[in-house]
Amino acid sequence: MSGPPPKTCITCGRGIAPSEVYYRFTLVLEGEQDVLDTPRAGSGTDELTALLKQLEASPESSQAMEEQVHWERAGVVCAACRTVVMRTLAPPTEPAGPH
Ligand SMILES: [Zn+2]
């Protein structure tokens, strides 16, 4: 038997049969900030310096820090998980009446 390699849903881990519909996706989350926190004068705490020190102290957490800035996932999801993903990314539906 030769054919396309079996696919697995990246969200629920379920195997997707070749005859099943699946959905390919690429999701990139880029950390951005329009306004930087201005250091409060006289507070005595430099948050960025503290963060850098924390980063130096535990290099294994730098991966997590990096993921806060750039996080990327790509793969395929099954039809059921597509619904979940779409619901998660959709703006909250307001219980508003008809216009
Ligand atoms: Zn799934």
Coordinates of N, CA and C and ligand atoms in Angstrom, one line a residue:
M1 N 0.8 -1.2 0.0 CA 0.0 0.0 0.0 C 0.9 1.2 0.0
S2 N 0.7 2.0 -1.0 CA 1.4 3.3 -1.0 C 0.4 4.4 -1.1
G3 N 0.7 5.5 -0.4 CA -0.2 6.6 -0.4 C 0.4 7.7 0.4
P4 N -0.4 8.7 0.7 CA 0.1 9.8 1.5 C 0.3 9.3 2.9
P5 N 1.3 9.8 3.6 CA 1.6 9.4 5.0 C 0.4 9.7 5.9
P6 N 0.2 8.9 6.8 CA -1.0 9.1 7.7 C -0.8 10.4 8.5
K7 N -1.8 11.2 8.6 CA -1.8 12.4 9.3 C -2.4 12.3 10.7
T8 N -1.9 13.1 11.6 CA -2.4 13.1 13.0 C -2.8 14.5 13.3
C9 N -3.9 14.6 14.0 CA -4.4 15.9 14.4 C -3.5 16.5 15.5
I10 N -3.0 17.7 15.3 CA -2.0 18.2 16.2 C -2.6 18.6 17.6
T11 N -3.9 18.8 17.6 CA -4.6 19.2 18.8 C -5.0 18.0 19.7
C12 N -5.7 17.1 19.1 CA -6.2 16.0 19.9 C -5.4 14.7 19.7
G13 N -4.5 14.7 18.8 CA -3.6 13.5 18.6 C -4.3 12.4 17.9
R14 N -5.5 12.6 17.4 CA -6.2 11.5 16.7 C -5.6 11.3 15.3
G15 N -5.5 10.1 14.9 CA -5.1 9.8 13.5 C -6.2 10.2 12.6
I16 N -5.8 10.8 11.5 CA -6.8 11.2 10.5 C -6.7 10.2 9.3
A17 N -7.8 9.6 9.0 CA -7.8 8.6 7.9 C -7.7 9.3 6.6
P18 N -7.0 8.7 5.6 CA -6.8 9.4 4.3 C -8.1 9.8 3.6
S19 N -9.2 9.1 4.0 CA -10.5 9.5 3.4 C -11.2 10.6 4.2
E20 N -10.6 11.0 5.3 CA -11.2 12.1 6.1 C -10.8 13.5 5.7
V21 N -11.6 14.4 5.9 CA -11.3 15.8 5.6 C -10.4 16.3 6.8
Y22 N -9.3 17.0 6.5 CA -8.5 17.6 7.5 C -8.2 19.1 7.1
Y23 N -7.7 19.8 8.1 CA -7.5 21.3 7.8 C -6.1 21.6 8.2
R24 N -5.4 22.2 7.2 CA -4.0 22.6 7.4 C -4.0 24.0 7.9
F25 N -3.1 24.3 8.9 CA -3.1 25.6 9.5 C -1.6 26.0 9.8
T26 N -1.4 27.3 9.8 CA -0.2 27.9 10.3 C -0.5 29.0 11.3
L27 N -0.1 28.9 12.5 CA -0.4 30.0 13.5 C 0.9 30.6 14.0
V28 N 1.0 31.9 13.8 CA 2.2 32.6 14.3 C 1.7 33.6 15.3
L29 N 2.3 33.6 16.5 CA 1.9 34.6 17.5 C 3.2 35.4 17.8
E30 N 3.1 36.7 17.4 CA 4.3 37.6 17.5 C 4.0 38.5 18.7
G31 N 4.9 38.6 19.6 CA 4.7 39.6 20.7 C 5.0 41.0 20.2
E32 N 4.1 41.8 20.5 CA 4.2 43.2 20.1 C 3.7 44.1 21.3
Q33 N 4.2 45.3 21.3 CA 3.8 46.3 22.3 C 3.9 47.7 21.7
D34 N 2.8 48.3 21.7 CA 2.8 49.7 21.1 C 3.4 50.7 22.0
V35 N 3.2 50.6 23.3 CA 3.7 51.6 24.2 C 4.5 50.9 25.3
L36 N 5.8 51.2 25.4 CA 6.6 50.6 26.4 C 6.3 51.2 27.8
D37 N 6.4 50.4 28.8 CA 6.2 50.9 30.1 C 7.3 51.9 30.5
T38 N 6.9 53.0 30.9 CA 7.9 54.0 31.3 C 8.3 53.8 32.7
P39 N 9.6 53.6 33.0 CA 10.0 53.4 34.3 C 9.6 54.5 35.3
R40 N 9.0 54.1 36.4 CA 8.6 55.1 37.3 C 9.8 55.7 38.0
A41 N 10.0 57.0 38.0 CA 11.1 57.6 38.6 C 11.1 57.4 40.1
G42 N 12.2 57.0 40.7 CA 12.3 57.0 42.1 C 11.8 55.7 42.7
S43 N 11.2 54.8 41.8 CA 10.7 53.5 42.4 C 11.8 52.6 42.8
G44 N 13.0 52.7 42.2 CA 14.1 51.9 42.6 C 14.1 50.5 41.9
T45 N 13.1 50.2 41.2 CA 13.1 48.8 40.6 C 13.1 49.0 39.1
D46 N 14.1 48.4 38.4 CA 14.1 48.4 37.0 C 13.6 47.0 36.6
E47 N 12.4 47.0 36.0 CA 11.8 45.7 35.7 C 12.6 45.0 34.6
L48 N 13.1 45.7 33.7 CA 13.9 45.1 32.6 C 15.2 44.5 33.1
T49 N 15.8 45.2 33.9 CA 17.1 44.7 34.5 C 16.8 43.4 35.3
A50 N 15.7 43.5 36.1 CA 15.4 42.3 36.9 C 15.1 41.1 36.0
L51 N 14.4 41.4 34.9 CA 14.0 40.3 34.0 C 15.3 39.7 33.4
L52 N 16.2 40.5 33.0 CA 17.5 40.1 32.4 C 18.3 39.2 33.4
K53 N 18.3 39.7 34.6 CA 19.0 38.9 35.6 C 18.4 37.6 35.9
Q54 N 17.1 37.6 35.8 CA 16.3 36.3 36.0 C 16.6 35.4 34.8
L55 N 16.8 36.0 33.7 CA 17.1 35.2 32.4 C 18.5 34.6 32.5
E56 N 19.4 35.4 33.0 CA 20.8 34.9 33.1 C 20.9 33.7 34.2
A57 N 20.1 33.9 35.2 CA 20.1 32.9 36.3 C 19.6 31.5 35.8
S58 N 18.6 31.6 35.0 CA 18.0 30.3 34.5 C 18.0 30.3 33.0
P59 N 19.0 29.8 32.3 CA 19.0 29.8 30.9 C 18.0 28.9 30.3
E60 N 17.5 27.9 31.0 CA 16.5 27.0 30.4 C 15.2 27.7 30.2
S61 N 15.0 28.8 30.9 CA 13.7 29.5 30.7 C 13.8 30.5 29.6
S62 N 15.0 30.6 28.9 CA 15.1 31.5 27.8 C 14.2 31.0 26.6
Q63 N 14.1 29.7 26.6 CA 13.2 29.2 25.5 C 11.8 29.7 25.7
A64 N 11.3 29.6 27.0 CA 10.0 30.1 27.3 C 9.8 31.6 27.0
M65 N 10.9 32.3 27.3 CA 10.9 33.8 27.1 C 10.8 34.0 25.6
E66 N 11.5 33.2 24.8 CA 11.6 33.4 23.4 C 10.2 33.1 22.8
E67 N 9.5 32.2 23.4 CA 8.2 31.8 22.9 C 7.2 32.9 23.2
Q68 N 7.5 33.7 24.1 CA 6.6 34.8 24.4 C 6.6 35.9 23.3
V69 N 7.8 35.9 22.6 CA 8.0 36.9 21.6 C 7.6 36.3 20.2
H70 N 8.0 35.0 20.0 CA 7.6 34.4 18.7 C 7.2 33.0 19.0
W71 N 6.0 32.6 18.7 CA 5.5 31.3 18.9 C 4.8 30.9 17.6
E72 N 5.2 29.7 17.1 CA 4.7 29.3 15.8 C 4.4 27.8 15.8
R73 N 3.2 27.5 15.2 CA 2.8 26.1 15.1 C 2.2 25.9 13.7
A74 N 2.5 24.8 13.1 CA 1.9 24.5 11.9 C 1.6 23.0 11.9
G75 N 0.5 22.6 11.2 CA 0.2 21.2 11.1 C -1.2 21.1 10.5
V76 N -1.8 20.0 10.9 CA -3.2 19.7 10.4 C -4.1 19.4 11.7
V77 N -5.3 19.8 11.6 CA -6.3 19.4 12.6 C -7.5 18.7 12.0
C78 N -8.1 17.9 12.8 CA -9.3 17.2 12.3 C -10.5 18.2 12.3
A79 N -11.6 17.8 11.7 CA -12.8 18.6 11.6 C -13.3 19.1 13.0
A80 N -13.3 18.2 13.9 CA -13.8 18.5 15.3 C -12.9 19.6 15.9
C81 N -11.6 19.5 15.8 CA -10.7 20.5 16.4 C -10.8 21.8 15.6
R82 N -11.1 21.7 14.4 CA -11.2 23.0 13.6 C -12.3 23.8 14.2
T83 N -13.4 23.2 14.6 CA -14.5 23.9 15.2 C -14.0 24.6 16.5
V84 N -13.3 23.8 17.3 CA -12.8 24.3 18.5 C -11.9 25.5 18.3
V85 N -10.9 25.4 17.4 CA -10.0 26.5 17.1 C -10.7 27.7 16.6
M86 N -11.6 27.5 15.7 CA -12.4 28.7 15.2 C -13.2 29.4 16.3
R87 N -13.7 28.6 17.2 CA -14.5 29.2 18.3 C -13.6 29.9 19.3
T88 N -12.4 29.4 19.5 CA -11.4 30.0 20.4 C -10.9 31.3 19.8
L89 N -10.7 31.4 18.5 CA -10.2 32.6 17.9 C -11.3 33.6 17.5
A90 N -12.5 33.2 17.6 CA -13.6 34.1 17.2 C -13.8 35.1 18.3
P91 N -14.2 36.3 17.9 CA -14.5 37.3 19.0 C -15.7 36.8 19.8
P92 N -15.8 37.2 21.0 CA -16.9 36.7 21.8 C -18.3 37.2 21.2
T93 N -19.2 36.2 21.1 CA -20.5 36.6 20.6 C -21.3 37.2 21.6
E94 N -21.8 38.4 21.3 CA -22.6 39.1 22.3 C -24.0 38.6 22.2
P95 N -24.6 38.5 23.4 CA -26.0 38.0 23.4 C -27.0 39.1 23.0
A96 N -26.7 39.8 21.9 CA -27.5 40.9 21.5 C -28.6 40.4 20.6
G97 N -29.7 41.1 20.7 CA -30.9 40.8 20.0 C -30.7 41.2 18.5
P98 N -31.7 40.9 17.7 CA -31.6 41.3 16.3 C -31.7 42.8 16.1
H99 N -30.9 43.3 15.1 CA -30.9 44.7 14.9 C -32.1 45.2 14.1
Ligands
ZN1 ZN -8.5 16.8 16.5

